[in-house]
Short mmCIF file of C-alpha atoms and ligand atoms in Angstrom, two decimals:
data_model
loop_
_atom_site.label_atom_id
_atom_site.label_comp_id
_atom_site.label_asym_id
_atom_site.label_seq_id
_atom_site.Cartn_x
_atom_site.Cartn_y
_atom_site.Cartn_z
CA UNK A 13 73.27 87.17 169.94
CA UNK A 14 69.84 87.13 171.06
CA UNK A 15 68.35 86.83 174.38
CA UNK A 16 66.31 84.13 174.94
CA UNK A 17 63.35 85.40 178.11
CA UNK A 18 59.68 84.27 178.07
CA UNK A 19 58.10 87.56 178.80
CA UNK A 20 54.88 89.35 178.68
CA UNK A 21 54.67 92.31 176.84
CA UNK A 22 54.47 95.59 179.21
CA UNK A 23 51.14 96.53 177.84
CA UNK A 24 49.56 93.03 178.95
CA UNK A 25 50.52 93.68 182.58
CA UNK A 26 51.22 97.43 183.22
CA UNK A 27 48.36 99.12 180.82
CA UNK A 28 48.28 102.47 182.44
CA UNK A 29 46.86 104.38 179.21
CA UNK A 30 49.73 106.83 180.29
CA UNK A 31 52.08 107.61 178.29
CA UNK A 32 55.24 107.40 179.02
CA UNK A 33 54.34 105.08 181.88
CA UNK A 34 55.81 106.96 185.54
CA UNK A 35 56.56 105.40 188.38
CA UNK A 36 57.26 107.83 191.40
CA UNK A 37 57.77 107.94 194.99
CA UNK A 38 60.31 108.86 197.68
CA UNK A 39 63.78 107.26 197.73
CA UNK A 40 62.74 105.87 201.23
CA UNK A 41 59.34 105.86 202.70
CA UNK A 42 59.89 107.88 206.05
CA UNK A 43 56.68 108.30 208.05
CA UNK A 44 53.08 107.84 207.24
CA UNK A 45 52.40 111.32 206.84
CA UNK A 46 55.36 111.82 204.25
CA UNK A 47 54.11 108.68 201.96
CA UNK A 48 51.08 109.49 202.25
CA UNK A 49 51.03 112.74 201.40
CA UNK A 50 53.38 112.29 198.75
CA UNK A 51 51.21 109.81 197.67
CA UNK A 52 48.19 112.04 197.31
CA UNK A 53 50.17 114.35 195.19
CA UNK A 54 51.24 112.08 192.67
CA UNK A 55 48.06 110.90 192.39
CA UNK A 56 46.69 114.63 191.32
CA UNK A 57 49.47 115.08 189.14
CA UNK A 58 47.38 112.42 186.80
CA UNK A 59 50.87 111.73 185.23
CA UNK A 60 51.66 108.71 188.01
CA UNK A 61 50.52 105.00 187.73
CA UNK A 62 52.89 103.44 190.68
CA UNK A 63 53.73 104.75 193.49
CA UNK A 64 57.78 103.32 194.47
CA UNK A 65 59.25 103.72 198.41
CA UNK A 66 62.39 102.25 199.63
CA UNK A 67 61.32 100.45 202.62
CA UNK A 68 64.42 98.57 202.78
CA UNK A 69 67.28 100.85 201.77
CA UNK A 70 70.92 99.40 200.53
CA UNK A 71 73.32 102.08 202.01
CA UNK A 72 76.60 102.46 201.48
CA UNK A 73 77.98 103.38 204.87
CA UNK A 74 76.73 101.80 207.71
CA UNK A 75 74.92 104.12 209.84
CA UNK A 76 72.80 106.09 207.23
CA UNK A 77 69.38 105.96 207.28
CA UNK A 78 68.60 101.96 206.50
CA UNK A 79 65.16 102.18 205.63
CA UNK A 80 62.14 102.31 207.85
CA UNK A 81 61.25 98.47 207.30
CA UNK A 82 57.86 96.79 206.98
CA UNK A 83 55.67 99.00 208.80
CA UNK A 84 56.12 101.23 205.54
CA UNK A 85 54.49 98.25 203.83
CA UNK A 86 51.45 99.12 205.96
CA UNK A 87 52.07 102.79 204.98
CA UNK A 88 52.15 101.50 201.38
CA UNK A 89 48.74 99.37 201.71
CA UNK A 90 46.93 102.03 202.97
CA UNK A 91 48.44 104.85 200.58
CA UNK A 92 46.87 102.46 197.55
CA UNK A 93 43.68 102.35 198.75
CA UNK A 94 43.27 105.81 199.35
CA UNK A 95 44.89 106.69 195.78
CA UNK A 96 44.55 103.75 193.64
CA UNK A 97 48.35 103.92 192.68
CA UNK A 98 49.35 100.65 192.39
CA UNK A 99 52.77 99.80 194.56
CA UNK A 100 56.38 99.02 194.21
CA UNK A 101 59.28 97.96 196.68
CA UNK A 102 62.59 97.26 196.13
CA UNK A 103 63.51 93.67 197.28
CA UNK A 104 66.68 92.41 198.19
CA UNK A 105 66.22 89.12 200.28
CA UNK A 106 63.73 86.06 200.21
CA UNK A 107 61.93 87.35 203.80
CA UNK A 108 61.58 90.88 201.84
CA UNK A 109 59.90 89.35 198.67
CA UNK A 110 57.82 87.24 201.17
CA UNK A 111 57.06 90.21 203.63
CA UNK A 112 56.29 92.54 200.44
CA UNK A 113 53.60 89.90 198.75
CA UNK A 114 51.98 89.74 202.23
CA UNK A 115 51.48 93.31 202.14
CA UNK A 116 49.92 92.89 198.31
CA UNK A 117 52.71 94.92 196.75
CA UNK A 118 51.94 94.88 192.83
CA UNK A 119 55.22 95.52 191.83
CA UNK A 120 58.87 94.40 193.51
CA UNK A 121 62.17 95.98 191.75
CA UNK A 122 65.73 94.35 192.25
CA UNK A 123 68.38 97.72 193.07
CA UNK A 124 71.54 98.02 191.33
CA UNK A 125 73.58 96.54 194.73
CA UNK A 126 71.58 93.18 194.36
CA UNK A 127 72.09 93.00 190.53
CA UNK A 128 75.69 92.90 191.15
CA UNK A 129 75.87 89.81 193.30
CA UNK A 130 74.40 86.42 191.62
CA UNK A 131 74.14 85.05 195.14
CA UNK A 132 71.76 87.76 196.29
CA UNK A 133 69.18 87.66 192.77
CA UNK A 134 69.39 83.77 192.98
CA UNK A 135 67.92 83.90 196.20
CA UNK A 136 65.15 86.38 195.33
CA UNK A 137 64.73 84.45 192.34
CA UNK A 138 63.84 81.18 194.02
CA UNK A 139 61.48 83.09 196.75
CA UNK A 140 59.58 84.27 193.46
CA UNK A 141 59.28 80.63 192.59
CA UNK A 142 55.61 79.89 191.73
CA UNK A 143 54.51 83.85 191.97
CA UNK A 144 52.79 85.64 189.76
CA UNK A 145 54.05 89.23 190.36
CA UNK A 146 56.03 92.20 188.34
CA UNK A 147 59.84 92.53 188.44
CA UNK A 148 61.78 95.13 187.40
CA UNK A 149 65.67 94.49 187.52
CA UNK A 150 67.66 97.39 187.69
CA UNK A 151 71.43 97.31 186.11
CA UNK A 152 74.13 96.63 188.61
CA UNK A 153 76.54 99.06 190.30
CA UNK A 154 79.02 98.15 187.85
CA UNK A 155 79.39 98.41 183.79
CA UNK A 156 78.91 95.09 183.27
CA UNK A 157 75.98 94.15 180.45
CA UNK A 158 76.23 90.05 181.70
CA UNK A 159 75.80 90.87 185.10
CA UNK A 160 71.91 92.74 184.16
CA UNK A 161 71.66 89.58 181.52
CA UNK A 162 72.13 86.90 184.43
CA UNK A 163 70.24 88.78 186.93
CA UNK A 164 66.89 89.01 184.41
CA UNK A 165 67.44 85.53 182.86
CA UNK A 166 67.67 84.17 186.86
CA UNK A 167 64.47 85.73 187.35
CA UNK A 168 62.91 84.69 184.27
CA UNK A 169 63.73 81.30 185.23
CA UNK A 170 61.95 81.33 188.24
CA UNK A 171 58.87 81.91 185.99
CA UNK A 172 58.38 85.74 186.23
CA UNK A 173 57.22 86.71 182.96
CA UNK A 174 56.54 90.00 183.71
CA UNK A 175 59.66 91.30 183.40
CA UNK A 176 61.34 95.09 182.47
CA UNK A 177 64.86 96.32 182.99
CA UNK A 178 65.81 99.52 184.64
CA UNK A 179 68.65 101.95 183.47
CA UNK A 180 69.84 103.46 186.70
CA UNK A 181 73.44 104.57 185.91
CA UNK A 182 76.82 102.86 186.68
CA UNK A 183 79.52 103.48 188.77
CA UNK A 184 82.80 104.69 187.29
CA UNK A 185 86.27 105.84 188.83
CA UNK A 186 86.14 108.99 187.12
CA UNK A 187 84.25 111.59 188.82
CA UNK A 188 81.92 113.67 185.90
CA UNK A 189 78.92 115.91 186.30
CA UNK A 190 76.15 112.63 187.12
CA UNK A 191 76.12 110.07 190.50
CA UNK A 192 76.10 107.57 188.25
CA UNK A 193 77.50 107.28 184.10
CA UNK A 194 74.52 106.85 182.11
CA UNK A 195 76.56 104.77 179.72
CA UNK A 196 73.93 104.88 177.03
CA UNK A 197 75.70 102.40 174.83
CA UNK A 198 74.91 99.53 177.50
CA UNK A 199 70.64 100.14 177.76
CA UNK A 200 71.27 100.27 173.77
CA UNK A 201 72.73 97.07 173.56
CA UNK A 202 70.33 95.19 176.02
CA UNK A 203 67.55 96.30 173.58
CA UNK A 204 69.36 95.36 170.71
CA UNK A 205 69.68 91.62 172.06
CA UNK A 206 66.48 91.73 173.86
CA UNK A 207 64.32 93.87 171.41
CA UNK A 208 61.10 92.61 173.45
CA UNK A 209 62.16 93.81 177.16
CA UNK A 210 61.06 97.16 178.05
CA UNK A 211 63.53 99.13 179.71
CA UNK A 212 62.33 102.45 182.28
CA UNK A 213 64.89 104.78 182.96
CA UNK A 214 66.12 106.28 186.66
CA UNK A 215 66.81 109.38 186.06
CA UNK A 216 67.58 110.05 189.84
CA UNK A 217 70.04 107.67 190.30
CA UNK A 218 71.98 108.92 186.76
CA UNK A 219 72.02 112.22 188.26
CA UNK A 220 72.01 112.87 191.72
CA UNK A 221 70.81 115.91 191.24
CA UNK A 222 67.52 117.82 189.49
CA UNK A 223 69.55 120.01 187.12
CA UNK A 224 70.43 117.50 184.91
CA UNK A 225 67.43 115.46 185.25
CA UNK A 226 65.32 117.22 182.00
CA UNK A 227 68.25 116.20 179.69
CA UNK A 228 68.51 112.62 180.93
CA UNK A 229 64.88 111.93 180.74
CA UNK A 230 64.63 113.48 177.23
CA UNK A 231 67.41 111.25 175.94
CA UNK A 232 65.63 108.03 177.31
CA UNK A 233 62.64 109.18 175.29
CA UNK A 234 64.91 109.28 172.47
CA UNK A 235 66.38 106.51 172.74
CA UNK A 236 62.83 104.71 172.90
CA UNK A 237 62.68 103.57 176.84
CA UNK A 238 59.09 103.01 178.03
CA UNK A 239 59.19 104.73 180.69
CA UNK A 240 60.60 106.27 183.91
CA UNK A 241 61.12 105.27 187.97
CA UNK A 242 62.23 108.52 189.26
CA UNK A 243 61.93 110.00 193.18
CA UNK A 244 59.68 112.53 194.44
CA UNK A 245 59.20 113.71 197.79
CA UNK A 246 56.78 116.00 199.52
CA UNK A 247 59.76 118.13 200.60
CA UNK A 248 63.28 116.97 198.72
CA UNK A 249 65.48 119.34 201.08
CA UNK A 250 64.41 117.29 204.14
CA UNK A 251 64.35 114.08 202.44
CA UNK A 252 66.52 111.61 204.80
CA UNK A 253 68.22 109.74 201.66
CA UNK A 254 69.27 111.13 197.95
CA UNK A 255 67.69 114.85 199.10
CA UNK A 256 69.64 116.66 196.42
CA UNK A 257 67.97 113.95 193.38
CA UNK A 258 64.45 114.27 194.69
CA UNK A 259 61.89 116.54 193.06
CA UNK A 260 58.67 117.76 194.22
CA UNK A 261 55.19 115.79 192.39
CA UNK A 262 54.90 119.54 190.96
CA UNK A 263 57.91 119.34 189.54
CA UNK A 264 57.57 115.86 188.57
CA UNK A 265 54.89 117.06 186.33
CA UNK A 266 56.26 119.41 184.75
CA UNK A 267 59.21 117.41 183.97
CA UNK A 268 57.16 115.13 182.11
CA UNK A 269 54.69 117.97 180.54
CA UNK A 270 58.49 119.21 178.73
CA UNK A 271 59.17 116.34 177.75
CA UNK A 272 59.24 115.83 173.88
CA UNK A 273 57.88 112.13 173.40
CA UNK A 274 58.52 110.68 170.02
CA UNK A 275 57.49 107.67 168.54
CA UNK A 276 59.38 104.85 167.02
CA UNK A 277 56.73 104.68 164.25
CA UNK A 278 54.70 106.76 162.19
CA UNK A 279 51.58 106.21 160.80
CA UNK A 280 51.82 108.51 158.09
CA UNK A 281 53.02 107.22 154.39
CA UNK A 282 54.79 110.56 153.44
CA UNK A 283 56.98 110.38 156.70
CA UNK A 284 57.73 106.24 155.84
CA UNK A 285 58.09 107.13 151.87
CA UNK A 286 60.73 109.42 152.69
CA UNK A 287 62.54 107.17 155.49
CA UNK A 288 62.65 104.58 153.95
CA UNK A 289 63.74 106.71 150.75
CA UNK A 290 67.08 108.19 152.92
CA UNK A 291 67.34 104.34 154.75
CA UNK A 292 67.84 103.07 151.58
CA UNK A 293 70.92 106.08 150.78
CA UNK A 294 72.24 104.97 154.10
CA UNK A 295 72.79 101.58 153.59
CA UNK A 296 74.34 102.52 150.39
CA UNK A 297 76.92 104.12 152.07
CA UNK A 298 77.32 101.78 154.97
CA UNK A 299 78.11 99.02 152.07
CA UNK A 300 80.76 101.38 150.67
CA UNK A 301 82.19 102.17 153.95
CA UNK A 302 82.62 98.26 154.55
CA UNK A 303 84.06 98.53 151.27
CA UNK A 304 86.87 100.82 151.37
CA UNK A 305 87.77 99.66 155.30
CA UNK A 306 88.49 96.09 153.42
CA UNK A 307 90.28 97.94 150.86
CA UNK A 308 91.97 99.65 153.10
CA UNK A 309 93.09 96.39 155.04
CA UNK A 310 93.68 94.76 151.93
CA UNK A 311 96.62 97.51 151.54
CA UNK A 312 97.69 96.93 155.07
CA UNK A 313 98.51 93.62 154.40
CA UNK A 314 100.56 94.17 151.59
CA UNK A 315 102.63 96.96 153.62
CA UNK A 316 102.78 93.82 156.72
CA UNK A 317 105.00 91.89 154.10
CA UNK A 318 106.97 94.41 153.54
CA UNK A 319 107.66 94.89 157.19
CA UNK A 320 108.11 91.36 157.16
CA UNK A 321 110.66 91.06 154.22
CA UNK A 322 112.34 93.95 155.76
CA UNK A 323 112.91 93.26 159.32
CA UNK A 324 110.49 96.77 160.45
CA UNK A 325 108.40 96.95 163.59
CA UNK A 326 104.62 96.94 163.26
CA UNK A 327 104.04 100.30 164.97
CA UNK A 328 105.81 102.79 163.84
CA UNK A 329 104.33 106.35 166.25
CA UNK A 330 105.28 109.15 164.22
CA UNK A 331 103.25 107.53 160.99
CA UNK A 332 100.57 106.55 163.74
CA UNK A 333 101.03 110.72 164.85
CA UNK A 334 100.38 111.73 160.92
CA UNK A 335 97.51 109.63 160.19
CA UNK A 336 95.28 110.94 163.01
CA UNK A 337 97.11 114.58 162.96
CA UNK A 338 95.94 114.63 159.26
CA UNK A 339 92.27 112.55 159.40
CA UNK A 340 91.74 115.11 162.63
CA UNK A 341 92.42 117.97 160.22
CA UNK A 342 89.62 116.42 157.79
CA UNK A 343 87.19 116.14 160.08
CA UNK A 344 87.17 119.32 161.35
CA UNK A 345 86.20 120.62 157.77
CA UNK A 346 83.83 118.01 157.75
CA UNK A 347 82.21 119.38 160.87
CA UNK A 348 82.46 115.78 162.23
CA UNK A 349 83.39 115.75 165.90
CA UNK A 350 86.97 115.27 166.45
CA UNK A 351 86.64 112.40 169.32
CA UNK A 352 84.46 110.27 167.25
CA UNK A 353 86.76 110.64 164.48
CA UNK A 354 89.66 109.20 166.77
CA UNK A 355 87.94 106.35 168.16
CA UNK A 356 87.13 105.30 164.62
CA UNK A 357 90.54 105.58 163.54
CA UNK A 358 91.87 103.72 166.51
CA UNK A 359 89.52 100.72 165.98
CA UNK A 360 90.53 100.35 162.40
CA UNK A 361 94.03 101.19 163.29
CA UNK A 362 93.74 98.22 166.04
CA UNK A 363 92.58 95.70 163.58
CA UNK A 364 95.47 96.73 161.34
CA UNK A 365 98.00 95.95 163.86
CA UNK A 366 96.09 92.89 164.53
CA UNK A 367 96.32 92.07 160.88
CA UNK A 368 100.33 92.66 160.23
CA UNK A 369 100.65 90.74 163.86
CA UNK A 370 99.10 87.55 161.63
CA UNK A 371 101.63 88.16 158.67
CA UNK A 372 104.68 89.35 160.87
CA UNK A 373 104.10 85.77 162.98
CA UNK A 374 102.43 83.50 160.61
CA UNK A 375 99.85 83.38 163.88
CA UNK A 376 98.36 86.07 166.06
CA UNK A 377 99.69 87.40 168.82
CA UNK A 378 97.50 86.27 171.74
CA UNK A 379 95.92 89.40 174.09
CA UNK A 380 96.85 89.61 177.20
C1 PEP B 429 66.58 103.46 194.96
O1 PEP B 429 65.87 103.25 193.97
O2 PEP B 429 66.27 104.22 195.88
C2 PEP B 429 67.93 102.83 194.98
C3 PEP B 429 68.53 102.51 196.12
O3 PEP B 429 68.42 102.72 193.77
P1 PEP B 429 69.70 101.93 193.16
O4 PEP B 429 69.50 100.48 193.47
O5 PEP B 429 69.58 102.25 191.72
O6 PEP B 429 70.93 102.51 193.77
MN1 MN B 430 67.32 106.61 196.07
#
């Protein structure tokens, strides 16, 4: 599947001559002094193009810290003209999208909270009716790829061609060392059925802390992302929201200064001789590995009408036990990592089952 959006290439709307393109500012724009200054050191850092502040800040718990509201806009306004960084908000009702244009905000971003409820980027979406003006659209709260689709093809509609995604992390039940799972496989497959969309990553909100945020930056560079959002503030240990994600602009710098930026193309023929010289090996062996797995299920059906003829169950554990005790055992002298090599055994064990269910039952069992 490919997604169908009418957009504007990045470089026709956001040409900073920066590479990768930053975006930086506090989580939440506090006082004057503390954007401002902020501000000013961003703008030294020479690394910066947009300067981001929550004015408006989606909190959890009621009680926290809710954002300082418009006057930051003014705060915003004046911190642009005495920069030049252009300016971006996060939006989550029609009167903020209206109150932020007012205000001559260049850029507005949707946060993960909004993302998650249709209702809530509908009605952004029709207040951006008729506006020409930047969106970014950050994924929601929860691992859910149709939820970012519907929230940047609602927007789209509206007529917002100037359009990015943001990876910020999702939510998950298990507790592990980042705020929020990066879930790589999700950004990968928005790119794959939206190759055009750029996509910036968060690193704050993956983290929710600095100590990881090096690693998670690097792999977004990896993996090809245009660019970052990420928080800095004057003075992250008395920063009233996400204080332990924040980083100082001199740290910002130097975050970006290590990082090791790659390109997805190379202009030089020896380099593309000799990829497209090992491409050519690997598709090779993908073919063969399609191959065998339909020789292999091929076989499987065979032993399904045996089952069949004799009256056996489909899953029998202790062969289940032997096959990945013994491919386990394989890998490990293969130096291939051992969860991969279960996962891939379980999803070609899976369609197995699925296959004898079809003999066993003349029909497949339906999932529940
Ligand atoms: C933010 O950018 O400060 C923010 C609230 O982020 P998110 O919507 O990703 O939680
Ligand atoms: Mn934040």
């Amino acid at each position: 599947m490919k997604l169908n959006l009418d957009i504007l290439p990045l470089s026709s709307w956001l040409n900073t001559g920066k590479e990768p393109l930053v975006i930086s500012g506090p989580c939440s724009a506090e006082t004057e002094e503390q954007t401002l200054s902020t501000a000013h050191l961003l703008a030294a850092t020479g690394k910066v193009s947009v300067l981001r502040a929550g004015i408006w800040k989606p909190r959890t718990r009621p009680g926290e810290f809710e954002g300082i509201g418009s006057i930051g806009l003014q705060w915003l306004k004046r911190a642009k003209e005495e920069t030049g960084l252009l300016t971006a908000v996060e939006v989550a009702t029609a009167k903020h999208v209206e109150e932020a244009l007012a205000a001559g905000v260049d850029i507005l971003w949707i946060g993960a909270r909004s993302t998650a409820n249709p209702f809530t980027v509908q009605e952004i979406a029709d207040a951006l009716k008729g506006v020409d003006v930047p969106v970014l659209i950050k994924n929601p709260v929860n691992p859910d790829l149709s939820l970012w689709i519907g929230a940047l093809e609602r927007v789209n509609r509206a007529g917002i061609k100037k359009l990015a995604a943001i990876h910020r992390g999702f939510s998950s039940y298990e507790k592990t060392a980042f705020r929020n799972e990066p879930m790589w496989d999700l950004a990968i497959q928005l790119k794959t059925i939206a190759p055009d969309l750029p996509i910036l990553n968060d690193p704050s909100h993956i983290c929710g802390n600095r100590e990881l945020i090096p690693y998670v930056m690097q792999k977004a560079v990896d993996l090809d992302m245009q660019g970052f959002i990420i928080e800095s503030h004057i003075d992250p240990s008395v920063a009233w929201t996400d204080a332990k994600q924040q980083v100082t602009p001199a740290a910002l710098a130097e975050l970006i200064d290590h990082l090791n930026l790659r390109h997805a193309d190379s202009n030089d023929p020896v380099f593309e001789d000799k990829l497209a010289h090992l491409r050519k090996e690997i598709d090779k062996l993908d073919d063969q590995v399609i191959k065998i797995v339909a020789d292999r299920m091929k076989i499987v059906e065979k032993i399904g009408e045996y089952k069949r003829e004799n009256g056996v169950t489909i899953l029998q554990v202790n062969r289940w036990d032997e096959i990945i005790q013994k491919r386990q055992n394989l890998a490990k002298a293969l130096n291939l990592d051992l969860d991969f090599t279960v996962k891939l055994m379980e999803l070609i064990h899976n369609e197995s089952i699925r296959k004898q269910n079809v003999i066993m039952n003349d029909k497949p069992v339906q999932e529940v």
